[in-house]
Amino acid sequence: MDSEYYQEKYDRLFEKLSDNNCDKLSNLVTIKKSIEPGSESYQTKGTPFIRVQDLTKFGLTDTNIYLSENEFKDCIKPKKDTILLSKDGTVGIAYKMNKSEDIITSSAILHLDVKDKRVLPDYLALVLNSVAVKMQAEKDAGGSIINHWKKSEIENIIIPIIAKEKQEQISKLLIESETLRNESKSVLEKAVKSVEAAIG
């Protein structure tokens, strides 16, 4: 018996969730695992290989690890609207792809593709990054520092499903936020180049 599993805060969480229309994650998405090629397969050119440290809820960072295009050509690759979810290391990071990418992810990152029209990908990614889901991961870990979240546990995550028009409003705000973040990054890069040119 694990006392952490039965803490009152989890009871309150599931009471709150039950106030909404909810469903298990496995009923809303298809979940696919990627590969773990091993460091002996790492190269300096080829298809970019994305690990958990390259994944944030705001996007993917550049990697310096690549895999052979021919040897790994049949690996699953994320499509537009695929949600990448980390299950090992820093668990519970979710990012929705804004476009299809020719990249390969490690086995620590699951590929989630929405199959139920009751949820929008942007909304689902936001929920997966929320406190409600973080607490479910914490419960599965028995209060310890979780560094591995089982696929079977992830499939049973409870997802609140709110009205479609609310999801659409949230999705619009998230898209606007992404656009502004990209514009900010571009302006910052120009400013840095200007400073470098001025002092160079």
PDB file of N, CA and C in Angstrom, residues 41-109:
ATOM      1  N   SER A  41      24.932   4.997 -33.079  1.00  0.00           N
ATOM      2  CA  SER A  41      24.306   5.399 -34.355  1.00  0.00           C
ATOM      3  C   SER A  41      24.331   6.906 -34.577  1.00  0.00           C
ATOM      4  N   TYR A  42      24.818   7.660 -33.595  1.00  0.00           N
ATOM      5  CA  TYR A  42      24.829   9.116 -33.721  1.00  0.00           C
ATOM      6  C   TYR A  42      25.819   9.553 -34.804  1.00  0.00           C
ATOM      7  N   GLN A  43      25.384  10.564 -35.583  1.00  0.00           N
ATOM      8  CA  GLN A  43      26.210  11.115 -36.651  1.00  0.00           C
ATOM      9  C   GLN A  43      26.201  12.642 -36.581  1.00  0.00           C
ATOM     10  N   THR A  44      27.029  13.272 -37.410  1.00  0.00           N
ATOM     11  CA  THR A  44      27.089  14.737 -37.448  1.00  0.00           C
ATOM     12  C   THR A  44      26.221  15.309 -38.576  1.00  0.00           C
ATOM     13  N   LYS A  45      25.644  14.432 -39.389  1.00  0.00           N
ATOM     14  CA  LYS A  45      24.710  14.888 -40.428  1.00  0.00           C
ATOM     15  C   LYS A  45      23.717  13.764 -40.720  1.00  0.00           C
ATOM     16  N   GLY A  46      22.609  14.130 -41.340  1.00  0.00           N
ATOM     17  CA  GLY A  46      21.554  13.164 -41.618  1.00  0.00           C
ATOM     18  C   GLY A  46      20.220  13.685 -41.125  1.00  0.00           C
ATOM     19  N   THR A  47      19.403  12.817 -40.547  1.00  0.00           N
ATOM     20  CA  THR A  47      18.103  13.213 -40.012  1.00  0.00           C
ATOM     21  C   THR A  47      18.264  13.636 -38.555  1.00  0.00           C
ATOM     22  N   PRO A  48      17.804  14.842 -38.192  1.00  0.00           N
ATOM     23  CA  PRO A  48      17.937  15.305 -36.799  1.00  0.00           C
ATOM     24  C   PRO A  48      17.285  14.327 -35.811  1.00  0.00           C
ATOM     25  N   PHE A  49      17.990  14.069 -34.703  1.00  0.00           N
ATOM     26  CA  PHE A  49      17.496  13.169 -33.657  1.00  0.00           C
ATOM     27  C   PHE A  49      17.162  14.000 -32.421  1.00  0.00           C
ATOM     28  N   ILE A  50      15.886  13.981 -32.035  1.00  0.00           N
ATOM     29  CA  ILE A  50      15.388  14.822 -30.950  1.00  0.00           C
ATOM     30  C   ILE A  50      15.244  13.995 -29.667  1.00  0.00           C
ATOM     31  N   ARG A  51      15.904  14.457 -28.607  1.00  0.00           N
ATOM     32  CA  ARG A  51      15.796  13.811 -27.298  1.00  0.00           C
ATOM     33  C   ARG A  51      14.987  14.710 -26.352  1.00  0.00           C
ATOM     34  N   VAL A  52      14.724  14.219 -25.144  1.00  0.00           N
ATOM     35  CA  VAL A  52      13.887  14.980 -24.202  1.00  0.00           C
ATOM     36  C   VAL A  52      14.473  16.361 -23.931  1.00  0.00           C
ATOM     37  N   GLN A  53      15.798  16.457 -23.840  1.00  0.00           N
ATOM     38  CA  GLN A  53      16.418  17.761 -23.562  1.00  0.00           C
ATOM     39  C   GLN A  53      16.233  18.757 -24.712  1.00  0.00           C
ATOM     40  N   ASP A  54      15.804  18.268 -25.879  1.00  0.00           N
ATOM     41  CA  ASP A  54      15.558  19.147 -27.033  1.00  0.00           C
ATOM     42  C   ASP A  54      14.083  19.531 -27.142  1.00  0.00           C
ATOM     43  N   LEU A  55      13.260  19.060 -26.201  1.00  0.00           N
ATOM     44  CA  LEU A  55      11.815  19.281 -26.249  1.00  0.00           C
ATOM     45  C   LEU A  55      11.372  20.229 -25.140  1.00  0.00           C
ATOM     46  N   THR A  56      10.624  21.277 -25.509  1.00  0.00           N
ATOM     47  CA  THR A  56      10.003  22.162 -24.526  1.00  0.00           C
ATOM     48  C   THR A  56       8.534  22.313 -24.913  1.00  0.00           C
ATOM     49  N   LYS A  57       7.729  22.861 -24.002  1.00  0.00           N
ATOM     50  CA  LYS A  57       6.319  23.052 -24.329  1.00  0.00           C
ATOM     51  C   LYS A  57       6.116  24.154 -25.361  1.00  0.00           C
ATOM     52  N   PHE A  58       7.205  24.905 -25.638  1.00  0.00           N
ATOM     53  CA  PHE A  58       7.128  25.968 -26.648  1.00  0.00           C
ATOM     54  C   PHE A  58       7.722  25.554 -27.988  1.00  0.00           C
ATOM     55  N   GLY A  59       8.346  24.384 -28.047  1.00  0.00           N
ATOM     56  CA  GLY A  59       8.916  23.957 -29.313  1.00  0.00           C
ATOM     57  C   GLY A  59      10.124  23.061 -29.153  1.00  0.00           C
ATOM     58  N   LEU A  60      10.837  22.879 -30.261  1.00  0.00           N
ATOM     59  CA  LEU A  60      12.022  22.028 -30.284  1.00  0.00           C
ATOM     60  C   LEU A  60      13.261  22.900 -30.398  1.00  0.00           C
ATOM     61  N   THR A  61      14.293  22.571 -29.653  1.00  0.00           N
ATOM     62  CA  THR A  61      15.559  23.292 -29.771  1.00  0.00           C
ATOM     63  C   THR A  61      16.454  22.555 -30.754  1.00  0.00           C
ATOM     64  N   ASP A  62      17.481  23.235 -31.226  1.00  0.00           N
ATOM     65  CA  ASP A  62      18.382  22.624 -32.204  1.00  0.00           C
ATOM     66  C   ASP A  62      19.157  21.475 -31.577  1.00  0.00           C
ATOM     67  N   THR A  63      19.383  20.447 -32.361  1.00  0.00           N
ATOM     68  CA  THR A  63      20.164  19.305 -31.910  1.00  0.00           C
ATOM     69  C   THR A  63      21.439  19.202 -32.736  1.00  0.00           C
ATOM     70  N   ASN A  64      22.479  18.608 -32.151  1.00  0.00           N
ATOM     71  CA  ASN A  64      23.710  18.360 -32.914  1.00  0.00           C
ATOM     72  C   ASN A  64      23.905  16.865 -33.142  1.00  0.00           C
ATOM     73  N   ILE A  65      22.813  16.099 -32.919  1.00  0.00           N
ATOM     74  CA  ILE A  65      22.867  14.653 -33.134  1.00  0.00           C
ATOM     75  C   ILE A  65      21.964  14.287 -34.311  1.00  0.00           C
ATOM     76  N   TYR A  66      22.505  13.480 -35.199  1.00  0.00           N
ATOM     77  CA  TYR A  66      21.767  13.080 -36.401  1.00  0.00           C
ATOM     78  C   TYR A  66      21.850  11.566 -36.578  1.00  0.00           C
ATOM     79  N   LEU A  67      20.917  11.022 -37.379  1.00  0.00           N
ATOM     80  CA  LEU A  67      20.901   9.601 -37.674  1.00  0.00           C
ATOM     81  C   LEU A  67      20.928   9.385 -39.182  1.00  0.00           C
ATOM     82  N   SER A  68      21.403   8.229 -39.605  1.00  0.00           N
ATOM     83  CA  SER A  68      21.465   7.894 -41.026  1.00  0.00           C
ATOM     84  C   SER A  68      20.081   7.952 -41.660  1.00  0.00           C
ATOM     85  N   GLU A  69      19.964   8.707 -42.756  1.00  0.00           N
ATOM     86  CA  GLU A  69      18.666   8.838 -43.434  1.00  0.00           C
ATOM     87  C   GLU A  69      18.188   7.498 -43.964  1.00  0.00           C
ATOM     88  N   ASN A  70      19.107   6.678 -44.496  1.00  0.00           N
ATOM     89  CA  ASN A  70      18.723   5.390 -45.079  1.00  0.00           C
ATOM     90  C   ASN A  70      18.384   4.355 -44.007  1.00  0.00           C
ATOM     91  N   GLU A  71      19.226   4.249 -43.001  1.00  0.00           N
ATOM     92  CA  GLU A  71      19.044   3.231 -41.975  1.00  0.00           C
ATOM     93  C   GLU A  71      17.768   3.438 -41.164  1.00  0.00           C
ATOM     94  N   PHE A  72      17.388   4.704 -40.969  1.00  0.00           N
ATOM     95  CA  PHE A  72      16.230   5.000 -40.114  1.00  0.00           C
ATOM     96  C   PHE A  72      15.080   5.630 -40.898  1.00  0.00           C
ATOM     97  N   LYS A  73      15.022   5.353 -42.190  1.00  0.00           N
ATOM     98  CA  LYS A  73      14.010   6.002 -43.044  1.00  0.00           C
ATOM     99  C   LYS A  73      12.578   5.582 -42.719  1.00  0.00           C
ATOM    100  N   ASP A  74      12.402   4.417 -42.069  1.00  0.00           N
ATOM    101  CA  ASP A  74      11.049   3.930 -41.787  1.00  0.00           C
ATOM    102  C   ASP A  74      10.540   4.304 -40.391  1.00  0.00           C
ATOM    103  N   CYS A  75      11.322   5.081 -39.652  1.00  0.00           N
ATOM    104  CA  CYS A  75      10.895   5.500 -38.313  1.00  0.00           C
ATOM    105  C   CYS A  75       9.728   6.482 -38.400  1.00  0.00           C
ATOM    106  N   ILE A  76       8.863   6.476 -37.380  1.00  0.00           N
ATOM    107  CA  ILE A  76       7.762   7.438 -37.385  1.00  0.00           C
ATOM    108  C   ILE A  76       8.319   8.859 -37.225  1.00  0.00           C
ATOM    109  N   LYS A  77       7.687   9.777 -37.927  1.00  0.00           N
ATOM    110  CA  LYS A  77       8.085  11.185 -37.862  1.00  0.00           C
ATOM    111  C   LYS A  77       6.843  12.014 -37.567  1.00  0.00           C
ATOM    112  N   PRO A  78       6.989  13.039 -36.741  1.00  0.00           N
ATOM    113  CA  PRO A  78       5.800  13.817 -36.346  1.00  0.00           C
ATOM    114  C   PRO A  78       5.199  14.605 -37.505  1.00  0.00           C
ATOM    115  N   LYS A  79       3.873  14.563 -37.574  1.00  0.00           N
ATOM    116  CA  LYS A  79       3.143  15.313 -38.586  1.00  0.00           C
ATOM    117  C   LYS A  79       2.580  16.583 -37.958  1.00  0.00           C
ATOM    118  N   LYS A  80       2.014  17.439 -38.792  1.00  0.00           N
ATOM    119  CA  LYS A  80       1.334  18.626 -38.276  1.00  0.00           C
ATOM    120  C   LYS A  80       0.244  18.166 -37.295  1.00  0.00           C
ATOM    121  N   ASP A  81       0.171  18.813 -36.146  1.00  0.00           N
ATOM    122  CA  ASP A  81      -0.800  18.543 -35.080  1.00  0.00           C
ATOM    123  C   ASP A  81      -0.472  17.325 -34.215  1.00  0.00           C
ATOM    124  N   THR A  82       0.613  16.601 -34.525  1.00  0.00           N
ATOM    125  CA  THR A  82       1.068  15.547 -33.614  1.00  0.00           C
ATOM    126  C   THR A  82       1.537  16.208 -32.313  1.00  0.00           C
ATOM    127  N   ILE A  83       1.160  15.626 -31.183  1.00  0.00           N
ATOM    128  CA  ILE A  83       1.643  16.118 -29.881  1.00  0.00           C
ATOM    129  C   ILE A  83       2.772  15.211 -29.416  1.00  0.00           C
ATOM    130  N   LEU A  84       3.924  15.803 -29.160  1.00  0.00           N
ATOM    131  CA  LEU A  84       5.054  15.065 -28.613  1.00  0.00           C
ATOM    132  C   LEU A  84       4.973  15.154 -27.094  1.00  0.00           C
ATOM    133  N   LEU A  85       5.073  14.012 -26.417  1.00  0.00           N
ATOM    134  CA  LEU A  85       4.950  13.970 -24.954  1.00  0.00           C
ATOM    135  C   LEU A  85       6.104  13.164 -24.370  1.00  0.00           C
ATOM    136  N   SER A  86       6.850  13.784 -23.464  1.00  0.00           N
ATOM    137  CA  SER A  86       7.987  13.094 -22.848  1.00  0.00           C
ATOM    138  C   SER A  86       7.510  12.160 -21.738  1.00  0.00           C
ATOM    139  N   LYS A  87       8.059  10.956 -21.708  1.00  0.00           N
ATOM    140  CA  LYS A  87       7.673   9.975 -20.685  1.00  0.00           C
ATOM    141  C   LYS A  87       8.856   9.536 -19.820  1.00  0.00           C
ATOM    142  N   ASP A  88      10.054   9.926 -20.178  1.00  0.00           N
ATOM    143  CA  ASP A  88      11.251   9.589 -19.406  1.00  0.00           C
ATOM    144  C   ASP A  88      12.062  10.851 -19.144  1.00  0.00           C
ATOM    145  N   GLY A  89      12.887  10.816 -18.094  1.00  0.00           N
ATOM    146  CA  GLY A  89      13.699  11.988 -17.778  1.00  0.00           C
ATOM    147  C   GLY A  89      12.822  13.078 -17.197  1.00  0.00           C
ATOM    148  N   THR A  90      12.727  14.197 -17.904  1.00  0.00           N
ATOM    149  CA  THR A  90      11.788  15.258 -17.519  1.00  0.00           C
ATOM    150  C   THR A  90      10.441  14.895 -18.132  1.00  0.00           C
ATOM    151  N   VAL A  91       9.576  14.280 -17.346  1.00  0.00           N
ATOM    152  CA  VAL A  91       8.336  13.725 -17.901  1.00  0.00           C
ATOM    153  C   VAL A  91       7.241  14.782 -17.987  1.00  0.00           C
ATOM    154  N   GLY A  92       6.301  14.525 -18.908  1.00  0.00           N
ATOM    155  CA  GLY A  92       5.108  15.356 -18.988  1.00  0.00           C
ATOM    156  C   GLY A  92       5.236  16.634 -19.791  1.00  0.00           C
ATOM    157  N   ILE A  93       6.308  16.770 -20.589  1.00  0.00           N
ATOM    158  CA  ILE A  93       6.424  17.929 -21.479  1.00  0.00           C
ATOM    159  C   ILE A  93       5.639  17.615 -22.745  1.00  0.00           C
ATOM    160  N   ALA A  94       4.694  18.482 -23.089  1.00  0.00           N
ATOM    161  CA  ALA A  94       3.881  18.273 -24.290  1.00  0.00           C
ATOM    162  C   ALA A  94       4.052  19.445 -25.245  1.00  0.00           C
ATOM    163  N   TYR A  95       4.265  19.127 -26.527  1.00  0.00           N
ATOM    164  CA  TYR A  95       4.362  20.178 -27.550  1.00  0.00           C
ATOM    165  C   TYR A  95       3.623  19.724 -28.798  1.00  0.00           C
ATOM    166  N   LYS A  96       2.739  20.593 -29.290  1.00  0.00           N
ATOM    167  CA  LYS A  96       2.001  20.293 -30.520  1.00  0.00           C
ATOM    168  C   LYS A  96       2.762  20.806 -31.726  1.00  0.00           C
ATOM    169  N   MET A  97       3.019  19.932 -32.691  1.00  0.00           N
ATOM    170  CA  MET A  97       3.747  20.313 -33.899  1.00  0.00           C
ATOM    171  C   MET A  97       2.891  21.233 -34.767  1.00  0.00           C
ATOM    172  N   ASN A  98       3.484  22.344 -35.198  1.00  0.00           N
ATOM    173  CA  ASN A  98       2.764  23.275 -36.078  1.00  0.00           C
ATOM    174  C   ASN A  98       2.903  22.904 -37.545  1.00  0.00           C
ATOM    175  N   LYS A  99       3.863  22.007 -37.844  1.00  0.00           N
ATOM    176  CA  LYS A  99       4.039  21.512 -39.212  1.00  0.00           C
ATOM    177  C   LYS A  99       4.730  20.154 -39.142  1.00  0.00           C
ATOM    178  N   SER A 100       4.611  19.394 -40.227  1.00  0.00           N
ATOM    179  CA  SER A 100       5.302  18.112 -40.295  1.00  0.00           C
ATOM    180  C   SER A 100       6.800  18.361 -40.356  1.00  0.00           C
ATOM    181  N   GLU A 101       7.574  17.501 -39.686  1.00  0.00           N
ATOM    182  CA  GLU A 101       9.029  17.689 -39.645  1.00  0.00           C
ATOM    183  C   GLU A 101       9.743  16.387 -39.976  1.00  0.00           C
ATOM    184  N   ASP A 102      10.843  16.497 -40.711  1.00  0.00           N
ATOM    185  CA  ASP A 102      11.680  15.337 -41.027  1.00  0.00           C
ATOM    186  C   ASP A 102      12.680  15.142 -39.891  1.00  0.00           C
ATOM    187  N   ILE A 103      12.168  14.657 -38.763  1.00  0.00           N
ATOM    188  CA  ILE A 103      12.992  14.420 -37.578  1.00  0.00           C
ATOM    189  C   ILE A 103      12.631  13.068 -36.984  1.00  0.00           C
ATOM    190  N   ILE A 104      13.511  12.537 -36.165  1.00  0.00           N
ATOM    191  CA  ILE A 104      13.261  11.291 -35.446  1.00  0.00           C
ATOM    192  C   ILE A 104      13.376  11.594 -33.960  1.00  0.00           C
ATOM    193  N   THR A 105      12.432  11.114 -33.182  1.00  0.00           N
ATOM    194  CA  THR A 105      12.473  11.347 -31.738  1.00  0.00           C
ATOM    195  C   THR A 105      12.936  10.084 -31.014  1.00  0.00           C
ATOM    196  N   SER A 106      13.462  10.281 -29.823  1.00  0.00           N
ATOM    197  CA  SER A 106      13.904   9.142 -29.022  1.00  0.00           C
ATOM    198  C   SER A 106      12.698   8.399 -28.463  1.00  0.00           C
ATOM    199  N   SER A 107      12.944   7.200 -27.931  1.00  0.00           N
ATOM    200  CA  SER A 107      11.857   6.388 -27.374  1.00  0.00           C
ATOM    201  C   SER A 107      11.271   7.002 -26.112  1.00  0.00           C
ATOM    202  N   ALA A 108      11.939   8.027 -25.554  1.00  0.00           N
ATOM    203  CA  ALA A 108      11.437   8.719 -24.364  1.00  0.00           C
ATOM    204  C   ALA A 108      10.337   9.720 -24.709  1.00  0.00           C
ATOM    205  N   ILE A 109      10.065   9.878 -26.003  1.00  0.00           N
ATOM    206  CA  ILE A 109       9.046  10.826 -26.467  1.00  0.00           C
ATOM    207  C   ILE A 109       7.966  10.069 -27.228  1.00  0.00           C
TER     208      ILE A 109
END
